[in-house]
Amino acid sequence: TGTEATTSSTSGSTSTTSAPTTTVSVETSTSVVKKYGFLKVVGNQVTDESGAPVRLRGMSLFWSQWKPQFWTKGTTEWLQKDWGVTLIRAAMAVEEGGYLTNEEAELKKVKTVVDAAIDVGIYVIIDWHDHHAEKHEKEATKFFREMAKEYGEFPNVIFEIYNEPLKQDWSQTIKPYHERILKVIRKYSSNLIVLGTRTWSQDVDEAAQDPVQGENLAYTIHFYANTHMQELRDKVTKAVQSVAVFATEWGTCDADGE
């Protein structure tokens, strides 16, 4: 899976209170993070610190509970060196044997990837990979509080707070969840936050009509070319008239990975 500001997943592609101390050796040579710095949203675009639009390309790791062998420093280093990725997405599973039942193990995987991304000088998306996040808001609040405390001052880090809502109502359920988690993160970090949209993060046009208030916010589109085709491109074209859209998961295959 690809990622591109954009990212893709392995089924496709990706276009105060004391906190735990994180020790990482930040890449000293020229890296994409040294080049662009903290990302921000200006109008309908994701930009670098100077306000110039950026494009990031990379990979989304598969669900952490099912493919843990790739959640390593070595994989992150190899993707940066061999593929030249500028972004990696840490799609941390929540349900089905993920964070809800194996919190420590899943946290360790996320931190391993985030630390490695900081070390090699690429961007990293910390993704709450859930289809029912509003039912797990207590756990999401705890998770993002810890992540924002520990990593919120690193320019490498992007927060994706709801992977793929299903048919939940945007204005009544998804948007209020985003607003509450946003407040948690903003206590510690002003970094870019990507907001999941209705129908497996496809209805960006609907979200753009009733946007979440705040700075440095983009909206998620998940696009699989052999399934979604022109309809989703039209949704994005409509949405970007007023908001920034970030493809955190895409692929050239069907949406089911075939």
Coordinates of C-alpha atoms in Angstrom, one line a residue:
T1 CA 0.0 0.0 0.0
G2 CA 1.4 3.4 -0.8
T3 CA 1.5 6.7 1.1
E4 CA 1.6 10.1 -0.4
A5 CA 0.7 13.3 1.3
T6 CA 0.0 10.5 0.3
T7 CA 0.7 7.2 1.8
S8 CA -0.1 3.6 1.0
S9 CA -0.7 0.5 3.1
T10 CA 0.8 -2.9 2.6
S11 CA -2.4 -3.9 0.9
G12 CA -1.8 -0.9 -1.2
S13 CA 0.5 2.2 -1.2
T14 CA 1.0 5.7 1.3
S15 CA 1.2 9.4 -1.5
T16 CA 3.6 20.1 33.2
T17 CA 3.4 16.3 33.9
S18 CA 6.7 14.5 33.2
A19 CA 6.6 12.3 30.2
P20 CA 8.8 9.3 29.3
T21 CA 12.1 10.2 27.8
T22 CA 12.7 9.2 24.2
T23 CA 16.3 8.9 23.1
V24 CA 16.9 9.1 19.3
S25 CA 19.9 10.1 17.3
V26 CA 18.4 12.5 14.8
E27 CA 19.8 12.2 11.2
T28 CA 22.5 14.9 10.8
S29 CA 22.9 14.8 7.0
T30 CA 20.3 16.4 4.7
S31 CA 17.0 14.6 5.1
V32 CA 13.5 15.4 4.0
V33 CA 12.6 16.5 7.5
K34 CA 15.6 18.8 7.7
K35 CA 14.5 20.2 4.3
Y36 CA 10.8 20.7 5.1
G37 CA 10.7 21.0 8.9
F38 CA 7.4 21.1 10.6
L39 CA 4.5 20.5 8.2
K40 CA 1.5 22.8 8.3
V41 CA -1.7 23.5 6.4
V42 CA -2.0 26.7 4.5
G43 CA -5.4 27.1 2.8
N44 CA -6.1 23.8 1.1
Q45 CA -2.4 22.5 0.9
V46 CA 0.0 20.7 3.2
T47 CA 3.2 22.8 3.2
D48 CA 6.6 23.0 4.7
E49 CA 7.6 25.5 7.3
S50 CA 8.0 28.3 4.7
G51 CA 4.6 27.7 3.2
A52 CA 5.7 25.9 0.1
P53 CA 3.5 22.8 -0.9
V54 CA 5.1 19.4 -0.3
R55 CA 4.6 15.9 -1.6
L56 CA 5.6 13.0 0.6
R57 CA 5.7 9.4 -0.7
G58 CA 6.1 6.2 1.3
M59 CA 4.6 3.1 2.7
S60 CA 1.9 2.2 5.2
L61 CA 2.8 -0.8 7.4
F62 CA 0.1 -3.5 7.5
W63 CA -2.1 -4.0 10.6
S64 CA 0.4 -4.3 13.5
Q65 CA -1.0 -7.4 15.1
W66 CA -0.9 -9.4 11.9
K67 CA 2.4 -8.4 10.4
P68 CA 4.6 -7.5 13.4
Q69 CA 7.8 -8.7 11.7
F70 CA 7.9 -5.5 9.6
W71 CA 7.5 -3.2 12.5
T72 CA 11.2 -2.8 13.1
K73 CA 14.0 -0.3 12.9
G74 CA 15.6 -2.4 10.1
T75 CA 12.5 -2.2 7.9
T76 CA 12.2 1.6 8.3
E77 CA 15.9 2.1 7.6
W78 CA 15.7 -0.2 4.5
L79 CA 12.6 1.6 3.1
Q80 CA 14.4 5.0 3.5
K81 CA 17.7 3.8 2.0
D82 CA 16.5 1.4 -0.8
W83 CA 13.1 2.8 -1.8
G84 CA 13.8 6.4 -0.9
V85 CA 10.6 6.8 1.1
T86 CA 10.0 10.2 2.8
L87 CA 7.1 8.9 4.9
I88 CA 6.1 5.7 6.8
R89 CA 2.7 5.1 8.3
A90 CA 2.5 3.2 11.6
A91 CA -1.0 1.7 11.2
M92 CA -1.5 0.5 14.8
A93 CA -4.3 -2.1 15.2
V94 CA -6.9 -1.3 17.8
E95 CA -9.4 -4.1 17.6
E96 CA -9.0 -7.8 16.6
G97 CA -6.0 -8.5 18.9
G98 CA -4.6 -4.9 18.7
Y99 CA -4.2 -2.1 21.3
L100 CA -7.4 -2.9 23.2
T101 CA -6.1 -6.3 24.3
N102 CA -2.4 -6.0 23.9
E103 CA -1.6 -2.4 24.8
E104 CA 2.1 -2.7 25.8
A105 CA 3.0 -4.8 22.8
E106 CA 1.3 -2.5 20.3
L107 CA 2.8 0.6 21.9
K108 CA 6.3 -0.9 21.6
K109 CA 5.8 -1.5 17.9
V110 CA 4.7 2.1 17.3
K111 CA 7.5 3.5 19.3
T112 CA 10.1 1.3 17.5
V113 CA 8.9 2.7 14.1
V114 CA 8.6 6.3 15.2
D115 CA 12.0 6.3 16.8
A116 CA 13.5 4.7 13.6
A117 CA 11.8 7.3 11.4
I118 CA 13.2 10.2 13.5
D119 CA 16.6 8.5 13.4
V120 CA 16.7 8.3 9.6
G121 CA 15.1 11.7 9.0
I122 CA 11.7 10.8 7.5
Y123 CA 8.1 11.6 8.4
V124 CA 5.9 9.1 10.3
I125 CA 2.2 8.9 10.7
I126 CA 1.0 7.6 14.0
D127 CA -2.3 6.0 13.0
W128 CA -5.1 4.8 15.3
H129 CA -6.1 2.0 12.9
D130 CA -9.7 1.6 13.9
H131 CA -13.2 1.4 12.3
H132 CA -15.1 2.3 15.6
A133 CA -12.9 4.8 17.3
E134 CA -15.8 6.6 18.9
K135 CA -16.5 3.4 20.9
H136 CA -12.8 3.4 22.1
E137 CA -12.4 7.1 22.8
K138 CA -11.1 6.5 26.3
E139 CA -8.3 4.3 25.0
A140 CA -7.6 6.7 22.1
T141 CA -7.4 9.6 24.5
K142 CA -4.8 7.8 26.6
F143 CA -2.9 6.7 23.5
F144 CA -2.7 10.1 21.8
R145 CA -1.9 11.9 25.1
E146 CA 1.1 9.6 25.5
M147 CA 2.2 10.0 21.8
A148 CA 1.8 13.8 21.9
K149 CA 3.7 14.1 25.1
E150 CA 6.6 11.9 23.9
Y151 CA 6.8 12.9 20.2
G152 CA 4.8 16.1 19.8
E153 CA 7.9 18.3 19.5
F154 CA 9.4 16.3 16.7
P155 CA 8.8 17.7 13.2
N156 CA 8.7 14.1 11.8
V157 CA 5.4 13.2 13.5
I158 CA 1.9 13.3 11.9
F159 CA -1.1 12.2 13.9
E160 CA -3.9 10.2 12.2
I161 CA -6.6 9.9 14.8
Y162 CA -9.2 7.8 13.1
N163 CA -8.2 5.4 10.3
E164 CA -11.5 4.6 8.6
P165 CA -15.0 5.4 10.0
L166 CA -17.6 3.3 8.4
K167 CA -21.2 4.6 8.1
Q168 CA -21.2 6.7 11.3
D169 CA -22.7 10.1 10.9
W170 CA -20.0 12.8 10.2
S171 CA -21.5 15.7 12.1
Q172 CA -23.0 13.8 15.0
T173 CA -20.3 11.2 15.7
I174 CA -17.1 11.4 13.7
K175 CA -16.6 15.2 13.9
P176 CA -17.2 15.4 17.7
Y177 CA -14.7 12.5 18.3
H178 CA -12.1 14.4 16.2
E179 CA -12.7 17.6 18.2
R180 CA -12.2 15.9 21.5
I181 CA -9.0 14.0 20.5
L182 CA -7.7 17.2 18.8
K183 CA -7.9 19.0 22.2
V184 CA -5.9 16.2 23.8
I185 CA -3.1 16.4 21.2
R186 CA -3.0 20.2 21.1
K187 CA -2.1 20.4 24.8
Y188 CA 1.3 19.1 23.7
S189 CA 1.8 19.5 20.0
S190 CA 0.8 21.8 17.1
N191 CA 1.9 19.1 14.5
L192 CA -0.2 18.2 11.5
I193 CA -3.3 16.1 12.3
V194 CA -5.2 14.0 9.7
L195 CA -8.9 13.4 10.2
G196 CA -10.6 10.2 9.0
T197 CA -13.8 10.7 7.0
R198 CA -17.0 8.7 6.6
T199 CA -17.3 5.5 4.4
W200 CA -13.8 4.1 4.9
S201 CA -12.3 7.6 4.6
Q202 CA -13.9 8.4 1.2
D203 CA -16.4 11.1 2.0
V204 CA -14.0 14.0 2.1
D205 CA -16.5 16.2 0.3
E206 CA -19.0 15.8 3.2
A207 CA -16.4 16.6 5.8
A208 CA -15.3 19.7 3.9
Q209 CA -18.8 21.1 4.1
D210 CA -18.8 20.9 8.0
P211 CA -15.1 21.1 8.9
V212 CA -13.4 20.7 12.2
Q213 CA -12.2 24.1 13.5
G214 CA -8.5 24.4 14.2
E215 CA -5.1 24.8 12.6
N216 CA -2.9 22.3 10.7
L217 CA -5.8 19.9 10.0
A218 CA -6.1 17.8 6.8
Y219 CA -8.8 15.2 5.8
T220 CA -8.2 11.6 4.9
I221 CA -8.8 10.0 1.6
H222 CA -8.2 6.3 1.0
F223 CA -8.1 5.5 -2.7
Y224 CA -7.8 2.1 -4.4
A225 CA -7.6 2.8 -8.2
N226 CA -9.2 -0.5 -9.4
T227 CA -12.2 0.0 -7.2
H228 CA -12.9 3.7 -6.7
M229 CA -11.9 5.4 -10.0
Q230 CA -13.4 8.7 -11.0
E231 CA -16.0 9.0 -8.2
L232 CA -13.5 9.5 -5.5
R233 CA -11.4 11.8 -7.6
D234 CA -14.5 14.0 -8.0
K235 CA -15.0 13.9 -4.2
V236 CA -11.4 15.1 -3.7
T237 CA -11.7 17.8 -6.4
K238 CA -14.8 19.2 -4.5
A239 CA -13.2 18.9 -1.1
V240 CA -9.9 20.7 -1.9
Q241 CA -11.9 23.8 -2.8
S242 CA -11.9 24.5 0.9
V243 CA -9.7 22.0 2.9
A244 CA -6.5 20.0 2.6
V245 CA -6.8 16.4 1.7
F246 CA -4.1 13.8 2.6
A247 CA -4.0 10.3 1.0
T248 CA -2.8 8.2 3.9
E249 CA -3.6 5.0 2.2
W250 CA -3.9 4.1 -1.5
G251 CA -3.2 1.4 -4.0
T252 CA -3.4 0.4 -7.6
C253 CA -5.3 -2.8 -6.7
D254 CA -8.9 -3.4 -5.6
A255 CA -9.9 -2.1 -2.1
D256 CA -9.9 -5.7 -0.8
G257 CA -6.2 -6.1 -1.8
E258 CA -6.9 -8.3 -4.9

